[in-house]
C-alpha positions as a LaTeX table, in Angstrom:
\begin{tabular}{lrrr}
\hline
Residue & $x$ (\AA) & $y$ (\AA) & $z$ (\AA) \\
\hline
Met1 & $-32.91$ & 9.81 & 24.20 \\
Ser2 & $-34.99$ & 10.60 & 27.40 \\
Gln3 & $-33.21$ & 10.25 & 30.91 \\
Ala4 & $-35.57$ & 7.22 & 31.61 \\
Val5 & $-34.34$ & 5.17 & 28.51 \\
Lys6 & $-30.82$ & 6.16 & 29.00 \\
Ser7 & $-31.00$ & 5.02 & 32.93 \\
Lys8 & $-32.62$ & 1.62 & 31.82 \\
Ala9 & $-29.95$ & 1.02 & 29.06 \\
Leu10 & $-26.97$ & 1.64 & 31.72 \\
Phe11 & $-28.87$ & $-0.66$ & 34.12 \\
Glu12 & $-29.16$ & $-3.46$ & 31.56 \\
Arg13 & $-25.39$ & $-2.95$ & 30.52 \\
Arg14 & $-24.43$ & $-3.06$ & 34.19 \\
Lys15 & $-26.74$ & $-6.30$ & 34.83 \\
Glu16 & $-24.70$ & $-8.04$ & 31.71 \\
Arg17 & $-21.49$ & $-7.28$ & 33.12 \\
Val18 & $-22.34$ & $-8.86$ & 36.50 \\
Arg19 & $-23.70$ & $-12.02$ & 34.56 \\
Ile20 & $-20.72$ & $-12.33$ & 32.59 \\
Gln21 & $-18.32$ & $-12.30$ & 35.80 \\
Ile22 & $-20.99$ & $-14.62$ & 37.43 \\
Arg23 & $-20.58$ & $-17.31$ & 34.61 \\
Lys24 & $-16.87$ & $-17.15$ & 35.03 \\
Lys25 & $-16.81$ & $-17.78$ & 38.89 \\
Ala26 & $-19.86$ & $-19.97$ & 39.10 \\
Val27 & $-18.40$ & $-23.20$ & 37.89 \\
Gly28 & $-20.04$ & $-26.07$ & 39.86 \\
Arg29 & $-21.99$ & $-23.71$ & 42.16 \\
Phe30 & $-25.49$ & $-22.44$ & 42.29 \\
Arg31 & $-26.73$ & $-18.80$ & 41.80 \\
Leu32 & $-28.23$ & $-16.86$ & 44.40 \\
Ser33 & $-30.25$ & $-14.03$ & 42.29 \\
Val34 & $-31.83$ & $-11.09$ & 43.76 \\
Phe35 & $-34.69$ & $-8.67$ & 42.45 \\
Arg36 & $-35.73$ & $-5.76$ & 44.23 \\
Ser37 & $-38.64$ & $-3.50$ & 43.27 \\
Gly38 & $-40.04$ & $-0.38$ & 45.09 \\
Lys39 & $-42.18$ & $-2.38$ & 47.44 \\
His40 & $-40.65$ & $-5.91$ & 47.61 \\
Ile41 & $-37.42$ & $-7.89$ & 47.51 \\
Tyr42 & $-36.88$ & $-11.47$ & 45.95 \\
Ala43 & $-34.22$ & $-14.09$ & 46.03 \\
Gln44 & $-33.88$ & $-17.28$ & 44.40 \\
Leu45 & $-31.42$ & $-20.04$ & 44.50 \\
Ile46 & $-30.94$ & $-21.20$ & 40.78 \\
Asp47 & $-29.22$ & $-24.16$ & 39.13 \\
Asp48 & $-28.22$ & $-22.76$ & 35.82 \\
Thr49 & $-26.83$ & $-26.10$ & 34.35 \\
Lys50 & $-30.56$ & $-27.61$ & 34.65 \\
Gly51 & $-32.48$ & $-24.35$ & 34.50 \\
Val52 & $-34.25$ & $-24.90$ & 37.69 \\
Thr53 & $-35.10$ & $-22.90$ & 40.71 \\
Leu54 & $-34.20$ & $-24.72$ & 44.04 \\
Ala55 & $-35.61$ & $-22.62$ & 46.51 \\
Ser56 & $-37.06$ & $-18.90$ & 46.61 \\
Ala57 & $-37.96$ & $-16.32$ & 49.10 \\
Ser58 & $-39.50$ & $-12.84$ & 48.96 \\
Ser59 & $-41.07$ & $-10.14$ & 51.32 \\
Leu60 & $-44.52$ & $-11.51$ & 49.79 \\
Asp61 & $-44.25$ & $-14.63$ & 51.78 \\
Lys62 & $-46.95$ & $-14.68$ & 54.47 \\
Asp63 & $-44.71$ & $-15.54$ & 57.44 \\
Ile64 & $-42.21$ & $-12.74$ & 56.39 \\
Lys65 & $-44.98$ & $-10.30$ & 55.61 \\
Ala66 & $-46.39$ & $-10.88$ & 58.99 \\
Ala67 & $-42.97$ & $-10.59$ & 60.67 \\
Val68 & $-41.89$ & $-7.06$ & 59.22 \\
Lys69 & $-43.65$ & $-3.71$ & 59.46 \\
Ser70 & $-43.04$ & $-2.81$ & 55.73 \\
Thr71 & $-41.88$ & $-4.99$ & 53.01 \\
Ser72 & $-39.80$ & $-2.33$ & 51.40 \\
Thr73 & $-37.10$ & $-1.90$ & 54.11 \\
Val74 & $-33.75$ & $-3.35$ & 55.08 \\
Glu75 & $-35.22$ & $-5.27$ & 58.01 \\
Ala76 & $-37.63$ & $-7.06$ & 55.43 \\
Ala77 & $-34.35$ & $-7.65$ & 53.25 \\
Lys78 & $-32.54$ & $-9.16$ & 56.10 \\
Thr79 & $-35.54$ & $-11.42$ & 56.97 \\
Val80 & $-35.58$ & $-12.68$ & 53.14 \\
Gly81 & $-31.83$ & $-13.46$ & 53.54 \\
Glu82 & $-32.23$ & $-15.53$ & 56.57 \\
Val83 & $-35.30$ & $-17.51$ & 54.91 \\
Ile84 & $-33.47$ & $-18.21$ & 51.83 \\
Ala85 & $-30.27$ & $-19.35$ & 53.64 \\
Lys86 & $-32.58$ & $-21.76$ & 55.83 \\
Arg87 & $-34.22$ & $-23.00$ & 52.53 \\
Ala88 & $-30.76$ & $-23.34$ & 50.97 \\
Lys89 & $-29.62$ & $-25.39$ & 53.98 \\
Asp90 & $-32.99$ & $-27.54$ & 53.35 \\
Ala91 & $-31.81$ & $-28.13$ & 49.70 \\
Lys92 & $-28.45$ & $-29.05$ & 51.02 \\
Val93 & $-26.69$ & $-26.15$ & 49.33 \\
Lys94 & $-23.75$ & $-24.45$ & 51.13 \\
Glu95 & $-21.95$ & $-22.43$ & 48.77 \\
Val96 & $-23.42$ & $-19.93$ & 46.05 \\
Val97 & $-22.43$ & $-17.10$ & 43.65 \\
Phe98 & $-24.26$ & $-14.01$ & 44.58 \\
Asp99 & $-25.91$ & $-12.21$ & 41.57 \\
Arg100 & $-27.01$ & $-8.61$ & 42.68 \\
Gly101 & $-28.74$ & $-8.56$ & 39.24 \\
Gly102 & $-27.22$ & $-5.17$ & 38.01 \\
Tyr103 & $-28.26$ & $-3.41$ & 41.36 \\
Leu104 & $-25.41$ & $-1.72$ & 43.48 \\
Phe105 & $-24.31$ & $-3.69$ & 46.61 \\
His106 & $-25.63$ & $-1.36$ & 49.19 \\
Gly107 & $-29.09$ & $-0.93$ & 51.16 \\
Arg108 & $-31.53$ & $-3.76$ & 50.72 \\
Val109 & $-29.23$ & $-5.87$ & 48.53 \\
Lys110 & $-26.39$ & $-5.57$ & 50.88 \\
Ala111 & $-28.63$ & $-6.45$ & 53.89 \\
Leu112 & $-29.81$ & $-9.60$ & 52.17 \\
Ala113 & $-26.48$ & $-10.91$ & 51.34 \\
Asp114 & $-25.16$ & $-10.24$ & 54.89 \\
Ala115 & $-28.01$ & $-11.97$ & 56.30 \\
Ala116 & $-27.63$ & $-15.00$ & 54.13 \\
Arg117 & $-24.06$ & $-15.21$ & 54.97 \\
Glu118 & $-24.59$ & $-14.89$ & 58.82 \\
His119 & $-27.08$ & $-17.82$ & 58.70 \\
Gly120 & $-24.78$ & $-20.29$ & 56.67 \\
Leu121 & $-24.35$ & $-19.69$ & 53.04 \\
Ser122 & $-20.93$ & $-18.84$ & 51.66 \\
Phe123 & $-20.13$ & $-16.68$ & 48.61 \\
\hline
\end{tabular}
């Protein structure tokens, strides 16, 4: 088994562990899901009971892209966190469960979470 395949398998196992814990804790709450790629970061507010996305924000949004120098930085993640918190307020959502999606709670993922907390979301 190559190193890339092994690394992907470990990531998928960690992702499943995180999702199991979220299902246990998310009774009656929405899920704030994070996806990061090498160039961008995305956040979605998801209602798992209905299977509907209530709000989303990403570093590809025009206003965010114009506000930051690079879309792959901690600064961009903070901006996405602020925007998703504002859009959650507009959707009348105050309490969510944070789904880091198998990523370590560090760097851009942590910056997004901290910015969302500072702007009114609780998790």
